[in-house]
Amino acid sequence: MWPEDRDLPIEVEAAFGATLTDDPGLWTWTDLSSRLRANAISIRQNIYPTPSTCTVTLHNDDGALTPLHPASPYWPNVDLGTPLRVRLRRAEDAFIRTASNGWGTSDSGQEWTPDSGALSNYAVTGGAGRHTHAATNALRRTVLGVSLLDCEQTVDVAPSALLTGAALVTGLVFRYSNSGLDYYWLRAEFKSGGTGVMLKIARCVGGTFTDIAVLDPLPGVAYAANSYLRVRASVVGTKLALKVWNPAGPEPSGWHLTATDNTITAAGATGAQSWVVPGNTNTLPVYAYHRNYAVRVERFAGFADQWRPTYLPTGVVGDMSSAVEVTCSGVLRRLQQGARDNESPLRRSIRGSKPLAYWPLEDGSTSEQGGAVVTTQPPLKVTGNWSFVDIEDSLWRGTITNRYGTAALLNLQAGGRVSAALSAGTTAATKNAWAVHLVASIDYLYASGDVVVVEVNTPGGTYVKWQWVYRSSGTLKEQLIAYDQAGVATVVAEVLGVNTELHTVDFAVWQDGGTIRAGYWWLDGSYAITGSVPGTLAGITSVTLNATGTTQSTQMPFGHLAIWSATRAPLAGGTDFAKYGAHSRYVYPPLFSYSREAAVDRLARLFAEDSVPVDAPPIPGIAVTGKRMGWQEPGSLIDLVQECIDVEGGVLYERGFGVAYLPRVERYNRPASLTIDLATVRRSEETAAGEVLVPVYDDQLLRNEWKVSRREGSFTIDRDTASQRKGVYSDSVELNILHDVDLADQASWRVHLGSVVDLREDGVPVDLGANPELVDGWLSCRIGSRVVRVNPPAQYRPASLDRVVMGWTETLGPRRWTVRLDPEPATPWDIAVGDGPQRIVPTGATLAASATATATTLSLASVGASGLWTTKASSFPLDLDVNGERVTVSAITGTSSPQTATVAARSVNGVIKAHPAGAPVTVWRPAVIAL
């Protein structure tokens, strides 16, 4: 086991030629591990907005990794932006041994533990780990001696027979914890009565199974007795993924089955589990075989931003030795490169939905055309008289102010018309379905007649022209009208009444057998208005706004014309409306700038609009408890995301080829992911003795006064007056938060975080080569994880060093693995919970009489501001802080001050001393109210 008898098993892979807009699961990977030089790999993990980085040095004597080298087998894809990942094989086993009553020791040195049924059901034979099923409905499980949070596992699996009556199930377990009652099981089911395979992702919580995702059958994959299929499964953050294929052929791109779940969050063992489903009629025993097992943990994933080849003479004429140093960065580097537009909410959302054609019509006041966001489309041509007009806030129902999510729009009140001929590709793509979106403001009281809001031309179909019309004559209504080749009009759908405010016109038309169907106003998962006509649809060749050149004596703005080949405009909304309840009317339409949107939802949406994967655990009750944002103003992605983080209070960082977010509620009371015993920790020459523990006591993090303002709103100032006796350390922030009433909580929470002053370190070294028992704990650390160092030296204050990881530098080499953590104090994030150990802090409590170092009773004096100490039996034992000594008391008696405390334990924190009368007394773990 590394580091005793092997090099650190590092894998480096590149996805040459990958299309970065595709899902990373679709990329094809090339293993470059054999090219690794002994040079250490350096990885830097940062928090938002600083990108993470990695530097890897690879052999290049054959010139294959020289950029722009046409003889390279990877030509022309040794390029900037190439995805690269660094992974560790934490465990592996080829099962080239013989064992009975268990699976023995893996090739990587960890022990396999049979964990269900008799030991005789487990053996290694014929190059495979075998589970024996002599009866149905009995689990067989072997878990490996590792404990990981995020990892990928692979294994080849085979059944001993074609199954009859019911299936044999086998697969991989993740986060096997809570004495084996909690884990994820990603598995293949060898179905009965044929050769089909079904895939399932399931969780087991408290011993109860729940299927999360199912694929039945797995297309194109069959099984045979004693023939192996390969299973690859991954659990990283909240993302679970599974694929199965015949290893005789190529690995399929993409995962076959994926799911999102955040139920099991503790690190746990990995391993294999099998089961014969009740009803199986095979002659028993049936065997489940497993071979070629491996566990991999990702250390870095990013994109090449620099290839630096070097060439050194070898002494042979015309010959040089070459290596390439590849520097990679996470996705945040690309997102911050260059000067990006400050897009309006509408433009961001529509552009991010990848329409076939999109014209915002937010151009400048002297524009001569409507610029196209999709570069394959021509600009919109404007004819007649037109101008641009600013869009003012509106007052809905006379009480609620809405800010429209757009810049100035094209004003056609003088009868101007806007049109564009679409590309041939768009015409072809929309032949079976198309959706149209635009915003407009039309007031029938001031219009000169009916308004053809948008006209869509589809020659070649049963209907060659479609119009969305506002009828101002007769009954007020909006209509979708189709015209056939003879010019005969058919009303396909209509809405009684008209909307005179700036609003969204959003409808779709699609082919359904011999019928053309249409829908308008998508809400809560369906269209509010539908219609249909017989016929055959055709693709769109051109679109026109205000096709009849109607005039209006008031402003008549148009904008954000977009087209998709879909049965609905794929903008945010749909079933997500429901979770916001009464707020849904404001939150999701981008027309209203997403006011009232939860900060976590906005953050995820913003990244999705730029095609960046986001992993964030769901927040229960977000409609009630989520921190809500104000209007989304035009801005860059980086600034808009920072607004969400400032309001919500979590931490964002890069994970995989996207980002991950740890919400504020997940930061409270986190258990330790890694515990280091300073009394026994070892170091190698990679860690200097003077680096092991170097605390500093300074005011770098001290902020005891905060002014918190709301954008376009009021402000609140909060301060810690006790801390300010040492000086005022003031700070301020402006938040894009929904209401002024939220300011007080935001300010007090910031004062709390900034007033907990502790010894701190500029870095915490972890030497994994010298302390390999810490490897699994470290591999389960993420940004925001808690690291505790216990048993500090006697000269240090009597307390564990409790820290939160806010970044790190990791160095990997054949026999070297060191980490230097960026720590922050963890205790500010310990908050009060029901029946928890935290208690309300009394103000001004003291000892009424002196106490010796061994006294078994204490006399407690209290002041009127806090009242008396509790005497309820259920409140004990209670830990007190008596002048720096931790004392456990079992009871407090007395109905007036002073009261008598009965001591159960003195010097709990190692402090042994006597205390004078008047010494301060408080609770050891003060209750902190969370934001």
PDB file of C-alpha atoms in Angstrom, residues 543-757:
ATOM      1  CA  VAL A 543     -41.146  36.651 -39.189  1.00  0.00           C
ATOM      2  CA  THR A 544     -42.609  40.147 -38.980  1.00  0.00           C
ATOM      3  CA  LEU A 545     -43.627  42.319 -36.025  1.00  0.00           C
ATOM      4  CA  ASN A 546     -46.562  44.745 -36.371  1.00  0.00           C
ATOM      5  CA  ALA A 547     -47.083  43.255 -39.801  1.00  0.00           C
ATOM      6  CA  THR A 548     -49.922  45.605 -40.786  1.00  0.00           C
ATOM      7  CA  GLY A 549     -48.090  48.757 -39.633  1.00  0.00           C
ATOM      8  CA  THR A 550     -50.769  49.700 -37.065  1.00  0.00           C
ATOM      9  CA  THR A 551     -50.178  52.983 -35.273  1.00  0.00           C
ATOM     10  CA  GLN A 552     -50.794  53.813 -31.625  1.00  0.00           C
ATOM     11  CA  SER A 553     -50.988  57.215 -30.007  1.00  0.00           C
ATOM     12  CA  THR A 554     -49.065  55.944 -26.977  1.00  0.00           C
ATOM     13  CA  GLN A 555     -45.760  54.119 -26.871  1.00  0.00           C
ATOM     14  CA  MET A 556     -45.896  50.626 -28.442  1.00  0.00           C
ATOM     15  CA  PRO A 557     -42.634  48.823 -27.532  1.00  0.00           C
ATOM     16  CA  PHE A 558     -41.652  45.467 -29.065  1.00  0.00           C
ATOM     17  CA  GLY A 559     -38.662  43.275 -28.273  1.00  0.00           C
ATOM     18  CA  HIS A 560     -37.038  39.963 -27.412  1.00  0.00           C
ATOM     19  CA  LEU A 561     -38.282  38.046 -30.429  1.00  0.00           C
ATOM     20  CA  ALA A 562     -37.023  34.462 -30.184  1.00  0.00           C
ATOM     21  CA  ILE A 563     -37.753  31.184 -31.973  1.00  0.00           C
ATOM     22  CA  TRP A 564     -37.113  27.570 -30.933  1.00  0.00           C
ATOM     23  CA  SER A 565     -37.822  24.206 -32.557  1.00  0.00           C
ATOM     24  CA  ALA A 566     -39.865  23.074 -29.559  1.00  0.00           C
ATOM     25  CA  THR A 567     -43.407  22.680 -28.270  1.00  0.00           C
ATOM     26  CA  ARG A 568     -42.806  25.453 -25.732  1.00  0.00           C
ATOM     27  CA  ALA A 569     -40.325  28.251 -25.154  1.00  0.00           C
ATOM     28  CA  PRO A 570     -37.758  26.606 -22.830  1.00  0.00           C
ATOM     29  CA  LEU A 571     -37.447  29.504 -20.415  1.00  0.00           C
ATOM     30  CA  ALA A 572     -37.411  29.190 -16.621  1.00  0.00           C
ATOM     31  CA  GLY A 573     -40.810  28.356 -15.220  1.00  0.00           C
ATOM     32  CA  GLY A 574     -43.110  25.410 -15.695  1.00  0.00           C
ATOM     33  CA  THR A 575     -43.578  23.171 -12.685  1.00  0.00           C
ATOM     34  CA  ASP A 576     -41.073  25.240 -10.682  1.00  0.00           C
ATOM     35  CA  PHE A 577     -43.771  27.860 -10.204  1.00  0.00           C
ATOM     36  CA  ALA A 578     -45.443  25.735  -7.552  1.00  0.00           C
ATOM     37  CA  LYS A 579     -42.695  25.864  -4.938  1.00  0.00           C
ATOM     38  CA  TYR A 580     -42.968  29.646  -4.692  1.00  0.00           C
ATOM     39  CA  GLY A 581     -46.672  29.607  -3.933  1.00  0.00           C
ATOM     40  CA  ALA A 582     -48.154  33.099  -3.887  1.00  0.00           C
ATOM     41  CA  HIS A 583     -44.821  34.554  -5.053  1.00  0.00           C
ATOM     42  CA  SER A 584     -44.761  32.604  -8.329  1.00  0.00           C
ATOM     43  CA  ARG A 585     -46.438  35.400 -10.273  1.00  0.00           C
ATOM     44  CA  TYR A 586     -43.308  37.543  -9.809  1.00  0.00           C
ATOM     45  CA  VAL A 587     -40.460  35.088  -9.575  1.00  0.00           C
ATOM     46  CA  TYR A 588     -40.149  33.216 -12.797  1.00  0.00           C
ATOM     47  CA  PRO A 589     -41.110  35.355 -15.759  1.00  0.00           C
ATOM     48  CA  PRO A 590     -37.807  37.021 -16.703  1.00  0.00           C
ATOM     49  CA  LEU A 591     -39.957  39.932 -17.854  1.00  0.00           C
ATOM     50  CA  PHE A 592     -40.224  40.929 -14.172  1.00  0.00           C
ATOM     51  CA  SER A 593     -36.480  40.612 -13.445  1.00  0.00           C
ATOM     52  CA  TYR A 594     -36.939  37.546 -11.216  1.00  0.00           C
ATOM     53  CA  SER A 595     -37.890  39.599  -8.169  1.00  0.00           C
ATOM     54  CA  ARG A 596     -38.454  37.435  -5.059  1.00  0.00           C
ATOM     55  CA  GLU A 597     -36.366  34.597  -6.455  1.00  0.00           C
ATOM     56  CA  ALA A 598     -34.496  32.590  -3.822  1.00  0.00           C
ATOM     57  CA  ALA A 599     -30.767  33.344  -3.876  1.00  0.00           C
ATOM     58  CA  VAL A 600     -29.786  29.695  -4.375  1.00  0.00           C
ATOM     59  CA  ASP A 601     -32.211  29.336  -7.280  1.00  0.00           C
ATOM     60  CA  ARG A 602     -30.897  32.484  -8.927  1.00  0.00           C
ATOM     61  CA  LEU A 603     -27.315  31.352  -8.579  1.00  0.00           C
ATOM     62  CA  ALA A 604     -28.086  27.993 -10.198  1.00  0.00           C
ATOM     63  CA  ARG A 605     -30.105  29.620 -12.987  1.00  0.00           C
ATOM     64  CA  LEU A 606     -27.388  32.148 -13.795  1.00  0.00           C
ATOM     65  CA  PHE A 607     -24.794  29.428 -14.278  1.00  0.00           C
ATOM     66  CA  ALA A 608     -27.230  27.289 -16.266  1.00  0.00           C
ATOM     67  CA  GLU A 609     -27.772  30.227 -18.637  1.00  0.00           C
ATOM     68  CA  ASP A 610     -24.041  30.040 -19.388  1.00  0.00           C
ATOM     69  CA  SER A 611     -24.115  26.214 -19.679  1.00  0.00           C
ATOM     70  CA  VAL A 612     -22.074  25.676 -16.499  1.00  0.00           C
ATOM     71  CA  PRO A 613     -23.055  22.621 -14.412  1.00  0.00           C
ATOM     72  CA  VAL A 614     -24.005  23.470 -10.827  1.00  0.00           C
ATOM     73  CA  ASP A 615     -24.173  21.045  -7.916  1.00  0.00           C
ATOM     74  CA  ALA A 616     -26.103  22.492  -4.977  1.00  0.00           C
ATOM     75  CA  PRO A 617     -28.070  20.535  -2.372  1.00  0.00           C
ATOM     76  CA  PRO A 618     -31.761  21.407  -2.222  1.00  0.00           C
ATOM     77  CA  ILE A 619     -32.891  23.617   0.645  1.00  0.00           C
ATOM     78  CA  PRO A 620     -36.050  22.279   2.309  1.00  0.00           C
ATOM     79  CA  GLY A 621     -38.864  24.806   2.474  1.00  0.00           C
ATOM     80  CA  ILE A 622     -37.058  27.266   0.228  1.00  0.00           C
ATOM     81  CA  ALA A 623     -40.339  29.051  -0.567  1.00  0.00           C
ATOM     82  CA  VAL A 624     -40.467  30.110   3.091  1.00  0.00           C
ATOM     83  CA  THR A 625     -36.889  30.005   4.376  1.00  0.00           C
ATOM     84  CA  GLY A 626     -34.810  30.866   1.313  1.00  0.00           C
ATOM     85  CA  LYS A 627     -33.165  34.275   1.277  1.00  0.00           C
ATOM     86  CA  ARG A 628     -34.961  36.217  -1.455  1.00  0.00           C
ATOM     87  CA  MET A 629     -33.375  38.481  -3.992  1.00  0.00           C
ATOM     88  CA  GLY A 630     -34.508  41.823  -5.310  1.00  0.00           C
ATOM     89  CA  TRP A 631     -34.670  42.607  -9.009  1.00  0.00           C
ATOM     90  CA  GLN A 632     -31.922  41.187 -11.154  1.00  0.00           C
ATOM     91  CA  GLU A 633     -30.206  44.155 -12.721  1.00  0.00           C
ATOM     92  CA  PRO A 634     -28.125  43.993 -15.918  1.00  0.00           C
ATOM     93  CA  GLY A 635     -24.707  42.674 -15.001  1.00  0.00           C
ATOM     94  CA  SER A 636     -21.933  40.191 -15.663  1.00  0.00           C
ATOM     95  CA  LEU A 637     -22.253  36.595 -14.506  1.00  0.00           C
ATOM     96  CA  ILE A 638     -19.472  37.051 -11.950  1.00  0.00           C
ATOM     97  CA  ASP A 639     -21.107  40.077 -10.330  1.00  0.00           C
ATOM     98  CA  LEU A 640     -24.632  38.641 -10.401  1.00  0.00           C
ATOM     99  CA  VAL A 641     -23.502  35.401  -8.762  1.00  0.00           C
ATOM    100  CA  GLN A 642     -21.588  37.323  -6.095  1.00  0.00           C
ATOM    101  CA  GLU A 643     -24.833  39.152  -5.243  1.00  0.00           C
ATOM    102  CA  CYS A 644     -26.477  35.786  -4.545  1.00  0.00           C
ATOM    103  CA  ILE A 645     -23.612  34.611  -2.344  1.00  0.00           C
ATOM    104  CA  ASP A 646     -23.627  37.883  -0.391  1.00  0.00           C
ATOM    105  CA  VAL A 647     -27.340  37.510   0.361  1.00  0.00           C
ATOM    106  CA  GLU A 648     -27.429  33.757   0.974  1.00  0.00           C
ATOM    107  CA  GLY A 649     -24.184  33.352   2.920  1.00  0.00           C
ATOM    108  CA  GLY A 650     -22.925  30.091   1.445  1.00  0.00           C
ATOM    109  CA  VAL A 651     -19.688  29.341  -0.357  1.00  0.00           C
ATOM    110  CA  LEU A 652     -19.166  28.608  -4.066  1.00  0.00           C
ATOM    111  CA  TYR A 653     -16.234  26.736  -5.585  1.00  0.00           C
ATOM    112  CA  GLU A 654     -15.293  24.689  -8.637  1.00  0.00           C
ATOM    113  CA  ARG A 655     -16.024  20.980  -8.719  1.00  0.00           C
ATOM    114  CA  GLY A 656     -15.544  18.780 -11.750  1.00  0.00           C
ATOM    115  CA  PHE A 657     -15.983  20.861 -14.884  1.00  0.00           C
ATOM    116  CA  GLY A 658     -18.579  23.087 -13.244  1.00  0.00           C
ATOM    117  CA  VAL A 659     -19.203  24.626  -9.845  1.00  0.00           C
ATOM    118  CA  ALA A 660     -20.641  23.490  -6.535  1.00  0.00           C
ATOM    119  CA  TYR A 661     -22.424  25.538  -3.905  1.00  0.00           C
ATOM    120  CA  LEU A 662     -22.536  24.890  -0.183  1.00  0.00           C
ATOM    121  CA  PRO A 663     -25.606  26.771   1.110  1.00  0.00           C
ATOM    122  CA  ARG A 664     -25.510  28.620   4.406  1.00  0.00           C
ATOM    123  CA  VAL A 665     -27.802  26.098   6.099  1.00  0.00           C
ATOM    124  CA  GLU A 666     -25.361  23.306   5.195  1.00  0.00           C
ATOM    125  CA  ARG A 667     -22.512  25.199   6.874  1.00  0.00           C
ATOM    126  CA  TYR A 668     -24.128  25.151  10.305  1.00  0.00           C
ATOM    127  CA  ASN A 669     -22.906  22.590  12.873  1.00  0.00           C
ATOM    128  CA  ARG A 670     -20.968  20.544  10.324  1.00  0.00           C
ATOM    129  CA  PRO A 671     -19.301  17.392  11.638  1.00  0.00           C
ATOM    130  CA  ALA A 672     -15.556  17.058  11.202  1.00  0.00           C
ATOM    131  CA  SER A 673     -14.450  15.480   7.936  1.00  0.00           C
ATOM    132  CA  LEU A 674     -10.858  15.134   9.091  1.00  0.00           C
ATOM    133  CA  THR A 675      -9.410  14.852  12.605  1.00  0.00           C
ATOM    134  CA  ILE A 676      -5.653  15.216  13.144  1.00  0.00           C
ATOM    135  CA  ASP A 677      -4.042  14.237  16.445  1.00  0.00           C
ATOM    136  CA  LEU A 678      -1.191  16.675  17.019  1.00  0.00           C
ATOM    137  CA  ALA A 679       0.210  14.384  19.700  1.00  0.00           C
ATOM    138  CA  THR A 680       0.888  11.578  17.212  1.00  0.00           C
ATOM    139  CA  VAL A 681       1.029  13.276  13.821  1.00  0.00           C
ATOM    140  CA  ARG A 682       4.195  12.538  11.866  1.00  0.00           C
ATOM    141  CA  ARG A 683       6.071  14.587   9.319  1.00  0.00           C
ATOM    142  CA  SER A 684       8.480  13.834   6.526  1.00  0.00           C
ATOM    143  CA  GLU A 685      11.103  16.014   4.895  1.00  0.00           C
ATOM    144  CA  GLU A 686       8.260  17.515   2.849  1.00  0.00           C
ATOM    145  CA  THR A 687       6.995  19.366   5.943  1.00  0.00           C
ATOM    146  CA  ALA A 688       9.286  21.550   8.021  1.00  0.00           C
ATOM    147  CA  ALA A 689       8.949  21.267  11.787  1.00  0.00           C
ATOM    148  CA  GLY A 690       8.279  24.971  12.034  1.00  0.00           C
ATOM    149  CA  GLU A 691       5.196  24.662   9.803  1.00  0.00           C
ATOM    150  CA  VAL A 692       3.236  22.104  11.840  1.00  0.00           C
ATOM    151  CA  LEU A 693       1.595  24.620  14.182  1.00  0.00           C
ATOM    152  CA  VAL A 694       2.126  28.347  13.662  1.00  0.00           C
ATOM    153  CA  PRO A 695      -0.817  30.235  15.164  1.00  0.00           C
ATOM    154  CA  VAL A 696      -1.202  33.991  15.148  1.00  0.00           C
ATOM    155  CA  TYR A 697      -3.486  36.187  17.212  1.00  0.00           C
ATOM    156  CA  ASP A 698      -4.364  39.283  15.232  1.00  0.00           C
ATOM    157  CA  ASP A 699      -7.262  41.446  14.139  1.00  0.00           C
ATOM    158  CA  GLN A 700      -7.289  40.405  10.475  1.00  0.00           C
ATOM    159  CA  LEU A 701     -10.773  38.875  10.627  1.00  0.00           C
ATOM    160  CA  LEU A 702     -12.208  41.233  13.243  1.00  0.00           C
ATOM    161  CA  ARG A 703     -15.311  43.162  12.145  1.00  0.00           C
ATOM    162  CA  ASN A 704     -17.391  44.355  15.083  1.00  0.00           C
ATOM    163  CA  GLU A 705     -19.572  46.871  13.258  1.00  0.00           C
ATOM    164  CA  TRP A 706     -21.470  46.392  10.034  1.00  0.00           C
ATOM    165  CA  LYS A 707     -23.585  48.690   7.931  1.00  0.00           C
ATOM    166  CA  VAL A 708     -25.816  46.659   5.618  1.00  0.00           C
ATOM    167  CA  SER A 709     -27.753  48.482   2.908  1.00  0.00           C
ATOM    168  CA  ARG A 710     -30.392  47.276   0.497  1.00  0.00           C
ATOM    169  CA  ARG A 711     -30.005  48.325  -3.098  1.00  0.00           C
ATOM    170  CA  GLU A 712     -32.378  51.242  -3.656  1.00  0.00           C
ATOM    171  CA  GLY A 713     -33.539  50.743  -0.075  1.00  0.00           C
ATOM    172  CA  SER A 714     -32.641  51.586   3.494  1.00  0.00           C
ATOM    173  CA  PHE A 715     -29.797  50.442   5.760  1.00  0.00           C
ATOM    174  CA  THR A 716     -29.131  48.989   9.220  1.00  0.00           C
ATOM    175  CA  ILE A 717     -26.068  49.301  11.465  1.00  0.00           C
ATOM    176  CA  ASP A 718     -25.229  46.626  14.017  1.00  0.00           C
ATOM    177  CA  ARG A 719     -22.283  46.489  16.397  1.00  0.00           C
ATOM    178  CA  ASP A 720     -20.758  44.396  19.150  1.00  0.00           C
ATOM    179  CA  THR A 721     -20.240  46.973  21.889  1.00  0.00           C
ATOM    180  CA  ALA A 722     -18.233  44.604  24.095  1.00  0.00           C
ATOM    181  CA  SER A 723     -15.757  43.935  21.289  1.00  0.00           C
ATOM    182  CA  GLN A 724     -15.568  47.624  20.417  1.00  0.00           C
ATOM    183  CA  ARG A 725     -13.853  48.328  23.724  1.00  0.00           C
ATOM    184  CA  LYS A 726     -10.783  47.097  21.793  1.00  0.00           C
ATOM    185  CA  GLY A 727     -11.534  49.447  18.922  1.00  0.00           C
ATOM    186  CA  VAL A 728     -14.094  49.842  16.175  1.00  0.00           C
ATOM    187  CA  TYR A 729     -13.534  47.604  13.152  1.00  0.00           C
ATOM    188  CA  SER A 730     -16.202  48.714  10.726  1.00  0.00           C
ATOM    189  CA  ASP A 731     -17.290  47.308   7.376  1.00  0.00           C
ATOM    190  CA  SER A 732     -20.217  47.727   5.002  1.00  0.00           C
ATOM    191  CA  VAL A 733     -21.994  45.901   2.215  1.00  0.00           C
ATOM    192  CA  GLU A 734     -24.864  46.607  -0.156  1.00  0.00           C
ATOM    193  CA  LEU A 735     -27.158  43.646  -0.740  1.00  0.00           C
ATOM    194  CA  ASN A 736     -29.656  43.006  -3.484  1.00  0.00           C
ATOM    195  CA  ILE A 737     -32.152  41.670  -0.971  1.00  0.00           C
ATOM    196  CA  LEU A 738     -35.916  41.827  -1.232  1.00  0.00           C
ATOM    197  CA  HIS A 739     -37.042  43.800   1.859  1.00  0.00           C
ATOM    198  CA  ASP A 740     -35.579  46.275   4.339  1.00  0.00           C
ATOM    199  CA  VAL A 741     -36.869  44.090   7.166  1.00  0.00           C
ATOM    200  CA  ASP A 742     -34.155  41.524   6.290  1.00  0.00           C
ATOM    201  CA  LEU A 743     -31.339  43.991   6.909  1.00  0.00           C
ATOM    202  CA  ALA A 744     -31.208  43.619  10.695  1.00  0.00           C
ATOM    203  CA  ASP A 745     -30.637  39.853  10.535  1.00  0.00           C
ATOM    204  CA  GLN A 746     -27.994  40.250   7.847  1.00  0.00           C
ATOM    205  CA  ALA A 747     -26.128  42.864   9.876  1.00  0.00           C
ATOM    206  CA  SER A 748     -26.248  41.003  13.191  1.00  0.00           C
ATOM    207  CA  TRP A 749     -25.056  37.766  11.556  1.00  0.00           C
ATOM    208  CA  ARG A 750     -22.077  39.552  10.020  1.00  0.00           C
ATOM    209  CA  VAL A 751     -21.221  41.108  13.365  1.00  0.00           C
ATOM    210  CA  HIS A 752     -21.373  37.642  14.934  1.00  0.00           C
ATOM    211  CA  LEU A 753     -19.023  36.173  12.315  1.00  0.00           C
ATOM    212  CA  GLY A 754     -16.602  39.060  12.658  1.00  0.00           C
ATOM    213  CA  SER A 755     -16.554  39.230  16.453  1.00  0.00           C
ATOM    214  CA  VAL A 756     -15.362  35.684  17.169  1.00  0.00           C
ATOM    215  CA  VAL A 757     -11.627  36.297  17.413  1.00  0.00           C
TER     216      VAL A 757
END
